[in-house]
GROMACS .gro file of C-alpha atoms in nm:
model
  377
    1MET     CA    1   2.411  20.615   8.691
    2LYS     CA    2   2.060  20.591   8.837
    3GLN     CA    3   2.041  20.342   9.121
    4GLU     CA    4   1.819  20.042   9.055
    5ASN     CA    5   1.523  20.027   9.290
    6HIS     CA    6   1.627  19.692   9.437
    7LEU     CA    7   1.961  19.825   9.569
    8ARG     CA    8   1.952  19.954   9.926
    9ASN     CA    9   2.215  20.139  10.129
   10ASN     CA   10   2.291  20.238  10.487
   11LEU     CA   11   2.534  20.517  10.407
   12LYS     CA   12   2.356  20.806  10.580
   13SER     CA   13   2.296  20.612  10.901
   14ILE     CA   14   2.662  20.514  10.941
   15ARG     CA   15   2.789  20.859  10.838
   16THR     CA   16   2.569  21.048  11.084
   17ARG     CA   17   2.647  20.801  11.365
   18LEU     CA   18   3.014  20.887  11.317
   19GLY     CA   19   2.937  21.260  11.318
   20MET     CA   20   3.053  21.315  10.958
   21SER     CA   21   2.908  21.567  10.717
   22GLN     CA   22   2.858  21.468  10.354
   23GLN     CA   23   3.154  21.686  10.258
   24GLU     CA   24   3.384  21.527  10.517
   25LEU     CA   25   3.300  21.181  10.392
   26ALA     CA   26   3.342  21.294  10.033
   27ASN     CA   27   3.691  21.423  10.114
   28LEU     CA   28   3.792  21.096  10.280
   29ALA     CA   29   3.657  20.884   9.994
   30ALA     CA   30   3.792  21.117   9.721
   31VAL     CA   31   3.451  21.179   9.564
   32THR     CA   32   3.223  21.483   9.536
   33ARG     CA   33   2.963  21.579   9.795
   34GLN     CA   34   2.702  21.542   9.520
   35THR     CA   35   2.805  21.177   9.483
   36ILE     CA   36   2.747  21.116   9.853
   37SER     CA   37   2.410  21.289   9.836
   38GLY     CA   38   2.309  21.093   9.527
   39VAL     CA   39   2.400  20.757   9.680
   40GLU     CA   40   2.225  20.833  10.010
   41SER     CA   41   1.906  20.942   9.833
   42GLY     CA   42   1.906  20.639   9.605
   43LEU     CA   43   1.961  20.838   9.285
   44TYR     CA   44   2.296  20.678   9.201
   45ALA     CA   45   2.454  20.335   9.236
   46PRO     CA   46   2.826  20.369   9.314
   47SER     CA   47   3.094  20.180   9.127
   48VAL     CA   48   3.288  19.901   9.297
   49ALA     CA   49   3.584  20.136   9.349
   50ILE     CA   50   3.371  20.406   9.512
   51SER     CA   51   3.193  20.148   9.727
   52LEU     CA   52   3.527  20.019   9.856
   53ARG     CA   53   3.651  20.373   9.927
   54LEU     CA   54   3.331  20.458  10.115
   55ALA     CA   55   3.357  20.141  10.325
   56LYS     CA   56   3.721  20.215  10.408
   57ALA     CA   57   3.642  20.576  10.502
   58LEU     CA   58   3.363  20.461  10.734
   59GLY     CA   59   3.553  20.169  10.884
   60CYS     CA   60   3.303  19.903  10.782
   61GLN     CA   61   3.247  19.632  10.523
   62VAL     CA   62   3.085  19.697  10.186
   63GLU     CA   63   2.809  19.452  10.278
   64GLU     CA   64   2.714  19.677  10.570
   65LEU     CA   65   2.668  19.969  10.331
   66PHE     CA   66   2.488  19.810  10.037
   67TRP     CA   67   2.257  19.515   9.981
   68LEU     CA   68   1.985  19.402   9.742
   69GLU     CA   69   1.629  19.450   9.852
   70HIS     CA   70   1.547  19.081   9.828
   71ASP     CA   71   1.865  18.987  10.018
   72LEU     CA   72   1.861  19.097  10.382
   73PRO     CA   73   2.202  19.215  10.505
   74GLN     CA   74   2.449  18.969  10.656
   75ILE     CA   75   2.718  19.075  10.900
   76GLU     CA   76   2.996  18.906  11.095
   77ALA     CA   77   2.964  18.934  11.472
   78VAL     CA   78   3.153  18.817  11.781
   79LEU     CA   79   2.962  18.575  12.005
   80THR     CA   80   2.966  18.675  12.373
   81LYS     CA   81   2.961  18.321  12.512
   82PRO     CA   82   2.978  17.963  12.384
   83VAL     CA   83   2.652  17.791  12.296
   84ASN     CA   84   2.660  17.412  12.282
   85ASN     CA   85   2.513  17.209  11.999
   86LEU     CA   86   2.352  17.501  11.820
   87GLN     CA   87   2.474  17.591  11.474
   88GLN     CA   88   2.177  17.822  11.410
   89LEU     CA   89   2.069  18.049  11.694
   90ARG     CA   90   1.864  18.360  11.761
   91VAL     CA   91   2.073  18.664  11.861
   92SER     CA   92   2.045  19.029  11.957
   93LEU     CA   93   2.304  19.260  11.802
   94ALA     CA   94   2.483  19.582  11.889
   95ARG     CA   95   2.787  19.774  11.766
   96VAL     CA   96   3.043  19.803  12.049
   97GLY     CA   97   3.392  19.942  12.004
   98GLY     CA   98   3.388  19.920  11.624
   99GLN     CA   99   3.271  19.559  11.597
  100TRP     CA  100   2.941  19.374  11.593
  101ILE     CA  101   2.860  19.180  11.910
  102ALA     CA  102   2.605  18.895  11.911
  103TYR     CA  103   2.418  18.809  12.233
  104PRO     CA  104   2.266  18.459  12.212
  105LEU     CA  105   1.895  18.443  12.300
  106VAL     CA  106   1.914  18.105  12.471
  107GLY     CA  107   1.760  17.982  12.798
  108LYS     CA  108   1.687  18.261  13.048
  109ASP     CA  109   1.862  18.511  12.821
  110ALA     CA  110   1.581  18.463  12.567
  111PHE     CA  111   1.329  18.622  12.805
  112ARG     CA  112   1.261  18.918  13.026
  113GLN     CA  113   0.897  18.843  13.094
  114ASP     CA  114   0.797  18.791  12.731
  115MET     CA  115   1.033  18.635  12.479
  116ILE     CA  116   1.283  18.886  12.336
  117PRO     CA  117   1.258  18.942  11.958
  118ALA     CA  118   1.575  18.851  11.769
  119ASP     CA  119   1.767  19.085  11.540
  120GLY     CA  120   1.904  18.797  11.336
  121GLU     CA  121   1.986  18.431  11.302
  122GLY     CA  122   2.350  18.339  11.352
  123GLU     CA  123   2.548  18.057  11.197
  124ARG     CA  124   2.870  17.976  11.377
  125LEU     CA  125   3.187  17.995  11.172
  126THR     CA  126   3.409  17.688  11.201
  127ASP     CA  127   3.640  17.680  11.507
  128SER     CA  128   3.566  18.042  11.590
  129ASN     CA  129   3.380  18.260  11.837
  130LYS     CA  130   3.236  18.448  11.541
  131LEU     CA  131   2.900  18.417  11.371
  132ASN     CA  132   2.769  18.494  11.028
  133VAL     CA  133   2.439  18.664  11.113
  134ARG     CA  134   2.148  18.691  10.871
  135LEU     CA  135   1.947  18.995  10.975
  136LEU     CA  136   1.570  18.959  11.003
  137ASP     CA  137   1.502  19.309  10.869
  138ASP     CA  138   1.699  19.584  10.700
  139ASN     CA  139   1.654  19.851  10.969
  140MET     CA  140   2.023  19.900  11.038
  141ASP     CA  141   1.958  20.234  11.210
  142ARG     CA  142   1.808  20.050  11.506
  143LEU     CA  143   2.122  19.837  11.545
  144TYR     CA  144   2.361  20.129  11.519
  145ASN     CA  145   2.151  20.321  11.773
  146THR     CA  146   2.170  20.046  12.035
  147VAL     CA  147   2.337  20.102  12.372
  148VAL     CA  148   2.421  19.788  12.571
  149ILE     CA  149   2.417  19.790  12.951
  150ALA     CA  150   2.514  19.493  13.166
  151GLY     CA  151   2.400  19.498  13.528
  152CYS     CA  152   2.171  19.348  13.789
  153SER     CA  153   1.965  19.644  13.909
  154PRO     CA  154   1.595  19.657  13.812
  155VAL     CA  155   1.650  20.033  13.806
  156ILE     CA  156   1.837  19.994  13.477
  157SER     CA  157   1.530  19.865  13.295
  158LEU     CA  158   1.323  20.155  13.429
  159TRP     CA  159   1.588  20.400  13.308
  160ALA     CA  160   1.607  20.225  12.971
  161ARG     CA  161   1.232  20.227  12.906
  162SER     CA  162   1.196  20.591  13.016
  163THR     CA  163   1.482  20.688  12.784
  164GLU     CA  164   1.329  20.505  12.488
  165ARG     CA  165   1.006  20.698  12.539
  166TRP     CA  166   1.201  21.025  12.525
  167HIS     CA  167   1.426  20.914  12.236
  168PRO     CA  168   1.221  20.668  12.025
  169GLN     CA  169   1.510  20.615  11.783
  170LEU     CA  170   1.737  20.489  12.064
  171ARG     CA  171   1.733  20.125  12.174
  172VAL     CA  172   1.873  20.027  12.514
  173GLN     CA  173   1.965  19.661  12.547
  174TYR     CA  174   1.983  19.547  12.908
  175ASN     CA  175   2.183  19.229  12.960
  176PHE     CA  176   2.144  19.085  13.309
  177ALA     CA  177   2.476  19.027  13.488
  178ASN     CA  178   2.596  19.061  13.846
  179SER     CA  179   2.847  19.332  13.926
  180MET     CA  180   3.167  19.138  13.850
  181ARG     CA  181   3.028  18.972  13.538
  182ALA     CA  182   2.915  19.311  13.410
  183LEU     CA  183   3.259  19.460  13.470
  184HIS     CA  184   3.435  19.173  13.292
  185SER     CA  185   3.188  19.200  13.005
  186LEU     CA  186   3.287  19.567  12.969
  187CYS     CA  187   3.655  19.468  12.976
  188ARG     CA  188   3.598  19.214  12.694
  189GLY     CA  189   3.432  19.477  12.475
  190GLU     CA  190   3.084  19.319  12.493
  191THR     CA  191   2.896  19.610  12.648
  192HIS     CA  192   2.907  19.989  12.652
  193ILE     CA  193   2.819  20.031  13.019
  194ALA     CA  194   2.858  19.809  13.327
  195GLY     CA  195   2.645  19.862  13.638
  196MET     CA  196   2.787  19.758  13.976
  197HIS     CA  197   2.751  19.789  14.354
  198LEU     CA  198   3.052  19.633  14.524
  199TYR     CA  199   3.203  19.753  14.852
  200ASP     CA  200   3.576  19.714  14.917
  201VAL     CA  201   3.638  19.650  15.287
  202GLU     CA  202   4.008  19.743  15.274
  203THR     CA  203   3.962  20.091  15.123
  204GLY     CA  204   3.606  20.166  15.232
  205GLU     CA  205   3.526  20.259  14.871
  206TYR     CA  206   3.249  20.147  14.641
  207ASN     CA  207   3.327  20.004  14.296
  208THR     CA  208   3.639  20.207  14.210
  209PRO     CA  209   3.896  19.956  14.347
  210PHE     CA  210   3.735  19.674  14.148
  211VAL     CA  211   3.730  19.885  13.831
  212ARG     CA  212   4.100  19.965  13.868
  213LYS     CA  213   4.184  19.597  13.915
  214VAL     CA  214   3.979  19.460  13.624
  215LEU     CA  215   4.021  19.736  13.364
  216VAL     CA  216   4.401  19.739  13.372
  217GLY     CA  217   4.536  19.949  13.086
  218LYS     CA  218   4.192  20.090  12.998
  219GLU     CA  219   4.052  20.434  13.071
  220ALA     CA  220   3.703  20.457  13.218
  221VAL     CA  221   3.457  20.698  13.376
  222ILE     CA  222   3.247  20.600  13.680
  223ILE     CA  223   2.908  20.773  13.709
  224THR     CA  224   2.657  20.737  13.992
  225LEU     CA  225   2.309  20.608  13.910
  226GLY     CA  226   2.193  20.627  14.269
  227VAL     CA  227   2.232  20.511  14.628
  228TRP     CA  228   2.005  20.232  14.752
  229GLU     CA  229   1.932  20.066  15.082
  230GLU     CA  230   2.058  19.708  15.095
  231GLY     CA  231   1.959  19.463  15.361
  232LEU     CA  232   1.753  19.161  15.456
  233MET     CA  233   1.424  19.105  15.281
  234VAL     CA  234   1.192  18.907  15.507
  235GLN     CA  235   0.839  18.776  15.484
  236ALA     CA  236   0.556  19.030  15.492
  237GLY     CA  237   0.505  19.167  15.842
  238ASN     CA  238   0.833  19.007  15.953
  239PRO     CA  239   0.653  18.731  16.150
  240LYS     CA  240   0.980  18.591  16.289
  241GLN     CA  241   1.091  18.937  16.403
  242ILE     CA  242   1.426  18.906  16.224
  243LYS     CA  243   1.646  19.208  16.292
  244SER     CA  244   1.990  19.084  16.186
  245ILE     CA  245   2.186  18.805  16.019
  246THR     CA  246   2.256  18.672  16.369
  247ASP     CA  247   1.880  18.633  16.423
  248VAL     CA  248   1.852  18.434  16.101
  249VAL     CA  249   2.122  18.193  16.220
  250GLU     CA  250   1.993  18.159  16.579
  251MET     CA  251   1.637  18.094  16.463
  252GLY     CA  252   1.747  17.837  16.207
  253ALA     CA  253   1.567  18.041  15.943
  254ALA     CA  254   1.637  17.968  15.578
  255ILE     CA  255   1.795  18.225  15.348
  256ALA     CA  256   1.828  18.258  14.971
  257ASN     CA  257   2.181  18.349  14.868
  258ARG     CA  258   2.316  18.504  14.548
  259GLU     CA  259   2.594  18.390  14.316
  260VAL     CA  260   2.962  18.478  14.364
  261GLY     CA  261   3.041  18.817  14.210
  262SER     CA  262   2.712  18.980  14.305
  263GLY     CA  263   2.692  19.277  14.540
  264SER     CA  264   2.429  19.101  14.753
  265ARG     CA  265   2.654  18.796  14.803
  266SER     CA  266   2.941  19.026  14.896
  267LEU     CA  267   2.726  19.207  15.157
  268LEU     CA  268   2.614  18.878  15.312
  269GLU     CA  269   2.968  18.739  15.337
  270GLN     CA  270   3.109  19.063  15.477
  271THR     CA  271   2.832  19.077  15.740
  272LEU     CA  272   2.893  18.715  15.842
  273GLN     CA  273   3.266  18.782  15.875
  274GLN     CA  274   3.207  19.096  16.083
  275GLU     CA  275   2.979  18.903  16.318
  276LYS     CA  276   3.222  18.607  16.321
  277ILE     CA  277   2.957  18.365  16.196
  278PRO     CA  278   3.079  18.066  15.988
  279PHE     CA  279   2.919  18.061  15.643
  280GLN     CA  280   2.799  17.703  15.687
  281SER     CA  281   2.601  17.805  16.000
  282LEU     CA  282   2.353  17.987  15.780
  283GLN     CA  283   2.080  17.758  15.649
  284GLY     CA  284   2.045  17.806  15.274
  285PHE     CA  285   2.388  17.965  15.222
  286GLU     CA  286   2.445  17.734  14.923
  287TRP     CA  287   2.097  17.788  14.779
  288ILE     CA  288   2.175  18.026  14.492
  289MET     CA  289   1.934  18.268  14.330
  290ASN     CA  290   2.051  18.459  14.023
  291SER     CA  291   1.871  18.793  14.059
  292HIS     CA  292   1.706  19.030  14.303
  293GLN     CA  293   1.370  18.929  14.160
  294GLU     CA  294   1.433  18.558  14.219
  295VAL     CA  295   1.521  18.625  14.584
  296GLY     CA  296   1.207  18.833  14.628
  297TRP     CA  297   0.992  18.563  14.469
  298ALA     CA  298   1.144  18.289  14.687
  299ILE     CA  299   1.056  18.482  15.004
  300ALA     CA  300   0.709  18.585  14.884
  301SER     CA  301   0.638  18.219  14.796
  302ASP     CA  302   0.741  18.104  15.147
  303MET     CA  303   1.028  17.899  15.003
  304VAL     CA  304   1.272  18.079  15.237
  305ASP     CA  305   1.251  18.323  15.526
  306ALA     CA  306   1.497  18.589  15.413
  307GLY     CA  307   1.747  18.705  15.151
  308ILE     CA  308   1.976  18.997  15.071
  309SER     CA  309   1.840  19.259  14.833
  310THR     CA  310   1.723  19.622  14.828
  311ALA     CA  311   1.439  19.815  14.987
  312SER     CA  312   1.287  19.888  14.645
  313VAL     CA  313   1.267  19.517  14.559
  314ALA     CA  314   1.112  19.444  14.901
  315ILE     CA  315   0.847  19.710  14.835
  316ALA     CA  316   0.773  19.565  14.491
  317PHE     CA  317   0.706  19.220  14.643
  318GLY     CA  318   0.525  19.353  14.951
  319LEU     CA  319   0.791  19.213  15.186
  320GLY     CA  320   0.945  19.332  15.510
  321PHE     CA  321   1.291  19.486  15.504
  322VAL     CA  322   1.576  19.515  15.755
  323PRO     CA  323   1.835  19.772  15.633
  324LEU     CA  324   2.204  19.683  15.665
  325ARG     CA  325   2.380  19.956  15.467
  326ARG     CA  326   2.344  20.216  15.192
  327SER     CA  327   2.525  20.116  14.874
  328ARG     CA  328   2.617  20.326  14.573
  329TYR     CA  329   2.519  20.188  14.233
  330ASP     CA  330   2.755  20.313  13.964
  331LEU     CA  331   2.780  20.300  13.586
  332VAL     CA  332   3.125  20.224  13.443
  333ILE     CA  333   3.192  20.340  13.087
  334LEU     CA  334   3.510  20.316  12.882
  335LYS     CA  335   3.626  20.663  12.777
  336GLU     CA  336   3.636  20.557  12.413
  337TYR     CA  337   3.257  20.505  12.422
  338MET     CA  338   3.171  20.836  12.589
  339GLN     CA  339   3.156  21.031  12.262
  340GLU     CA  340   2.940  20.782  12.074
  341PRO     CA  341   2.605  20.952  12.000
  342PRO     CA  342   2.381  20.670  12.136
  343VAL     CA  343   2.580  20.660  12.462
  344GLN     CA  344   2.571  21.038  12.494
  345GLN     CA  345   2.197  21.038  12.431
  346LEU     CA  346   2.136  20.780  12.702
  347LEU     CA  347   2.355  20.953  12.961
  348SER     CA  348   2.190  21.289  12.888
  349THR     CA  349   1.861  21.150  13.022
  350LEU     CA  350   2.006  21.104  13.373
  351GLY     CA  351   1.900  21.463  13.437
  352HIS     CA  352   1.553  21.426  13.288
  353ARG     CA  353   1.244  21.452  13.509
  354LEU     CA  354   1.083  21.150  13.338
  355VAL     CA  355   1.370  20.931  13.457
  356HIS     CA  356   1.376  21.093  13.803
  357SER     CA  357   1.005  21.043  13.859
  358GLN     CA  358   1.030  20.670  13.782
  359LEU     CA  359   1.320  20.620  14.024
  360GLN     CA  360   1.187  20.841  14.304
  361ILE     CA  361   0.871  20.635  14.357
  362LEU     CA  362   1.060  20.307  14.397
  363GLY     CA  363   1.134  20.366  14.765
  364GLY     CA  364   1.473  20.323  14.931
  365TYR     CA  365   1.653  20.477  14.634
  366ASP     CA  366   1.833  20.813  14.660
  367ILE     CA  367   1.898  20.992  14.328
  368SER     CA  368   2.033  21.318  14.470
  369GLN     CA  369   2.375  21.242  14.315
  370ILE     CA  370   2.249  21.086  13.989
  371GLY     CA  371   2.481  21.163  13.698
  372ALA     CA  372   2.772  21.269  13.921
  373VAL     CA  373   3.117  21.157  13.802
  374VAL     CA  374   3.267  20.959  14.089
  375ALA     CA  375   3.607  20.887  13.936
  376THR     CA  376   3.805  20.884  13.614
  377ILE     CA  377   4.034  20.584  13.582
   0.00000   0.00000   0.00000
């Protein structure tokens, strides 16, 4: 039966994403390879029975495979966080661990610098954390080829944009989150990769102890993205001659702090404890900034005198920098995601010169061990 020109399908995209040949799918769905070829090319419209068998073989819903041209696809997705008083909301979408995940584009999450385009409009299902999402276009390939990374390092966005230039069909979605939030997001199945830089005082290890504690019962791989210099960002030229946290306290200088769960907050608290300085002695300890960029902007705007961040951020804002330690920034990936083609494609670029050149000119960032597997949990 010749397929009517208003019927569209996503069969080839889903099949190739799963690494199946036409013959392998045909065997699973109990049809001929010619049937698969005919449906993918638009020559044939499958029967209801064949459509159901194809959906079952591919582990998806029929609506994800076929739709009418004048009806954009609709999918069911899991909402990553509650959104008050909004029944209709703009969302970004990605396929993580066999299910659709919806990231609400609300408040700061709706922007990087410019407003982020939405993939769809979601309508919340009653008493549920799930949405019915009406897609804004029928380019399902872009959604299936999306890798989601949660983290706080500006390096991630550089890596993502460099990768997209090398692999134009790949989309990297960077969701801002501090180290602990990123790790918990990975644990909840909301992201493919979590970026983190947390130091464990008891073991003297970076990141691995926290991964073991949070990802109980899950297998993961920890891969190094780089080692950066962390320390005190100060005003340009360091006019107050700040050389340590103790100097900040003794001078009564004001500092911008970070939220609980961030690597920068952890470094500040550990330094204060080592120097036996009460937290409340530090002016601005309760003044919370939610990113490295916000801390840099607060210092550059003369709102505060100092803040914890990295040498590369200090250079970007033209600020002074007092190093405190070198910290390893790692990527944590569940083993079940390692073989997914979009994830493999992204990780393969860690060895690419285009990525290296972007990271090398940042300053204060060592990529000599980039791509090295630190641990397998």
